[in-house]
C-alpha cells in the first residue's frame, strides 16, 4: 500500500501557529478573570479590621509571560495613578525576574500587609488556595479544548 499526502501541507505551520495563539489568548483571558476574582475574594475574605480601607484597596494583580507584564489590575488608590508607579511601588518586576511561562501575581500593596498576615490575620493567604484551584480548573479546561488530555 502506498501512502499519498493530501491537503495543503505548506499551511501546517500557519495552522499550528494560529492554534497556539488561540491557546495563549485563552490563558491570558482566563488569568484576567481569575485575577479579578482573586482580588474580590481577598477583599471579601480578609479577616482584619481595615480602618482606612487602604489595605483592601491596595490588592491587585499582574499577568506576565516570561517575566514581561501583559496585563494588570488594581484600584487607583494610595496616590498611584499609572502602571509604572504601581509596578515600581510594589516591586513587581523584581518578583517576576527569572520567571518562565505565564505568571499571575496577586499583590497586597501596603507595606504592612505582611505584618498583618504574620499576626494571624488573613490578607491574601486564603486567596492562595482559591487561586491555585481556579488556575488548575481553567488550565485543565483550556488544554482539554486544545486536544490535550
Short mmCIF file of C-alpha atoms in Angstrom, two decimals:
data_model
loop_
_atom_site.label_atom_id
_atom_site.label_comp_id
_atom_site.label_asym_id
_atom_site.label_seq_id
_atom_site.Cartn_x
_atom_site.Cartn_y
_atom_site.Cartn_z
CA UNK A 1 0.00 0.00 0.00
CA UNK A 2 1.35 3.36 -1.00
CA UNK A 3 0.64 6.47 1.09
CA UNK A 4 -0.23 9.70 -0.60
CA UNK A 5 -0.21 13.12 1.00
CA UNK A 6 -3.40 15.08 0.72
CA UNK A 7 -4.18 18.64 1.68
CA UNK A 8 -2.07 21.75 1.71
CA UNK A 9 0.99 20.86 3.81
CA UNK A 10 2.50 24.30 3.26
CA UNK A 11 -0.03 25.75 5.69
CA UNK A 12 0.52 23.29 8.54
CA UNK A 13 2.87 25.59 10.44
CA UNK A 14 0.49 28.54 9.95
CA UNK A 15 -2.43 26.48 11.27
CA UNK A 16 -0.40 25.37 14.29
CA UNK A 17 0.68 28.96 15.00
CA UNK A 18 -2.95 30.11 14.89
CA UNK A 19 -3.99 27.37 17.30
CA UNK A 20 -1.14 28.22 19.65
CA UNK A 21 -2.16 31.89 19.56
CA UNK A 22 -5.73 30.93 20.48
CA UNK A 23 -4.48 28.88 23.44
CA UNK A 24 -2.27 31.77 24.59
CA UNK A 25 -5.14 34.26 24.28
CA UNK A 26 -7.36 31.89 26.25
CA UNK A 27 -4.77 31.63 29.03
CA UNK A 28 -4.46 35.41 29.32
CA UNK A 29 -8.24 35.88 29.26
CA UNK A 30 -8.76 33.26 31.95
CA UNK A 31 -5.96 34.76 34.06
CA UNK A 32 -7.74 38.14 33.79
CA UNK A 33 -10.94 36.58 35.08
CA UNK A 34 -9.10 34.69 37.82
CA UNK A 35 -7.12 37.81 38.79
CA UNK A 36 -10.27 39.89 39.15
CA UNK A 37 -11.97 37.10 41.11
CA UNK A 38 -8.94 36.72 43.39
CA UNK A 39 -8.99 40.43 44.17
CA UNK A 40 -12.69 40.20 45.04
CA UNK A 41 -12.04 37.05 47.09
CA UNK A 42 -9.18 38.66 49.03
CA UNK A 43 -11.13 41.83 49.73
CA UNK A 44 -14.23 39.93 50.84
CA UNK A 45 -12.41 37.33 52.95
CA UNK A 46 -9.75 39.46 54.62
CA UNK A 47 -10.02 38.78 58.36
CA UNK A 48 -8.66 42.06 59.65
CA UNK A 49 -10.02 45.44 60.61
CA UNK A 50 -9.17 47.80 57.78
CA UNK A 51 -9.69 51.20 59.38
CA UNK A 52 -8.73 53.31 56.37
CA UNK A 53 -9.62 50.91 53.53
CA UNK A 54 -6.08 51.22 52.17
CA UNK A 55 -5.07 47.59 52.66
CA UNK A 56 -8.12 46.15 50.88
CA UNK A 57 -7.88 48.75 48.11
CA UNK A 58 -4.18 48.01 47.56
CA UNK A 59 -4.91 44.42 46.47
CA UNK A 60 -4.36 43.90 42.75
CA UNK A 61 -2.88 41.50 40.21
CA UNK A 62 -0.36 41.26 37.38
CA UNK A 63 -0.29 38.80 34.47
CA UNK A 64 3.09 38.18 32.86
CA UNK A 65 4.70 35.91 30.30
CA UNK A 66 8.40 35.12 30.55
CA UNK A 67 8.71 37.93 33.09
CA UNK A 68 7.14 40.51 30.76
CA UNK A 69 3.97 42.15 32.07
CA UNK A 70 0.95 41.66 29.80
CA UNK A 71 -1.95 42.90 31.94
CA UNK A 72 -2.52 44.33 35.39
CA UNK A 73 -5.40 45.39 37.56
CA UNK A 74 -5.61 47.47 40.72
CA UNK A 75 -7.68 50.28 42.17
CA UNK A 76 -6.35 53.77 41.66
CA UNK A 77 -5.73 54.49 45.30
CA UNK A 78 -2.92 55.48 47.60
CA UNK A 79 -1.91 58.23 45.19
CA UNK A 80 -0.86 55.79 42.46
CA UNK A 81 -2.10 56.98 39.10
CA UNK A 82 -0.30 54.91 36.49
CA UNK A 83 1.10 51.48 35.68
CA UNK A 84 4.74 52.49 36.13
CA UNK A 85 4.16 53.78 39.66
CA UNK A 86 2.19 50.65 40.56
CA UNK A 87 4.87 48.29 39.25
CA UNK A 88 7.70 50.24 40.89
CA UNK A 89 5.99 50.67 44.26
CA UNK A 90 5.13 47.01 44.63
CA UNK A 91 8.41 45.81 43.07
CA UNK A 92 6.53 43.63 40.59
CA UNK A 93 9.40 43.42 38.10
CA UNK A 94 11.68 42.08 40.85
CA UNK A 95 9.09 39.41 41.66
CA UNK A 96 8.93 38.33 38.02
CA UNK A 97 12.69 38.19 37.39
CA UNK A 98 13.61 34.73 36.13
CA UNK A 99 10.02 33.56 35.70
CA UNK A 100 9.27 31.36 32.72
CA UNK A 101 5.88 30.74 31.20
CA UNK A 102 2.78 32.54 32.40
CA UNK A 103 2.56 34.15 35.83
CA UNK A 104 -0.38 35.52 37.77
CA UNK A 105 0.70 37.54 40.79
CA UNK A 106 -1.76 38.75 43.41
CA UNK A 107 -0.42 41.68 45.43
CA UNK A 108 -1.42 43.40 48.66
CA UNK A 109 0.39 46.64 48.14
CA UNK A 110 0.51 48.22 51.57
CA UNK A 111 3.89 47.83 53.25
CA UNK A 112 2.27 46.46 56.42
CA UNK A 113 0.32 43.65 54.72
CA UNK A 114 2.91 41.02 55.71
CA UNK A 115 2.82 42.19 59.34
CA UNK A 116 -0.95 41.75 59.38
CA UNK A 117 -0.59 38.22 57.94
CA UNK A 118 2.14 37.41 60.49
CA UNK A 119 -0.31 38.30 63.29
CA UNK A 120 -2.56 35.50 62.06
CA UNK A 121 -4.93 37.71 60.08
CA UNK A 122 -5.83 36.66 56.55
CA UNK A 123 -4.92 39.25 53.90
CA UNK A 124 -4.01 37.01 50.94
CA UNK A 125 -3.28 33.58 52.44
CA UNK A 126 -6.82 32.21 51.94
CA UNK A 127 -6.84 33.58 48.41
CA UNK A 128 -3.76 31.49 47.56
CA UNK A 129 -5.76 28.25 47.81
CA UNK A 130 -8.60 29.78 45.81
CA UNK A 131 -6.13 30.93 43.13
CA UNK A 132 -4.48 27.51 42.80
CA UNK A 133 -7.85 25.75 42.49
CA UNK A 134 -9.11 28.21 39.86
CA UNK A 135 -5.93 28.05 37.77
CA UNK A 136 -5.89 24.25 37.88
CA UNK A 137 -9.55 24.07 36.81
CA UNK A 138 -9.26 26.65 34.00
CA UNK A 139 -5.98 25.25 32.64
CA UNK A 140 -7.42 21.74 32.55
CA UNK A 141 -10.38 23.07 30.54
CA UNK A 142 -8.18 25.07 28.14
CA UNK A 143 -5.86 22.13 27.47
CA UNK A 144 -8.80 19.78 27.07
CA UNK A 145 -10.35 22.05 24.45
CA UNK A 146 -7.00 22.27 22.70
CA UNK A 147 -6.95 18.49 22.41
CA UNK A 148 -4.62 17.62 25.30
CA UNK A 149 -5.66 15.17 27.98
#
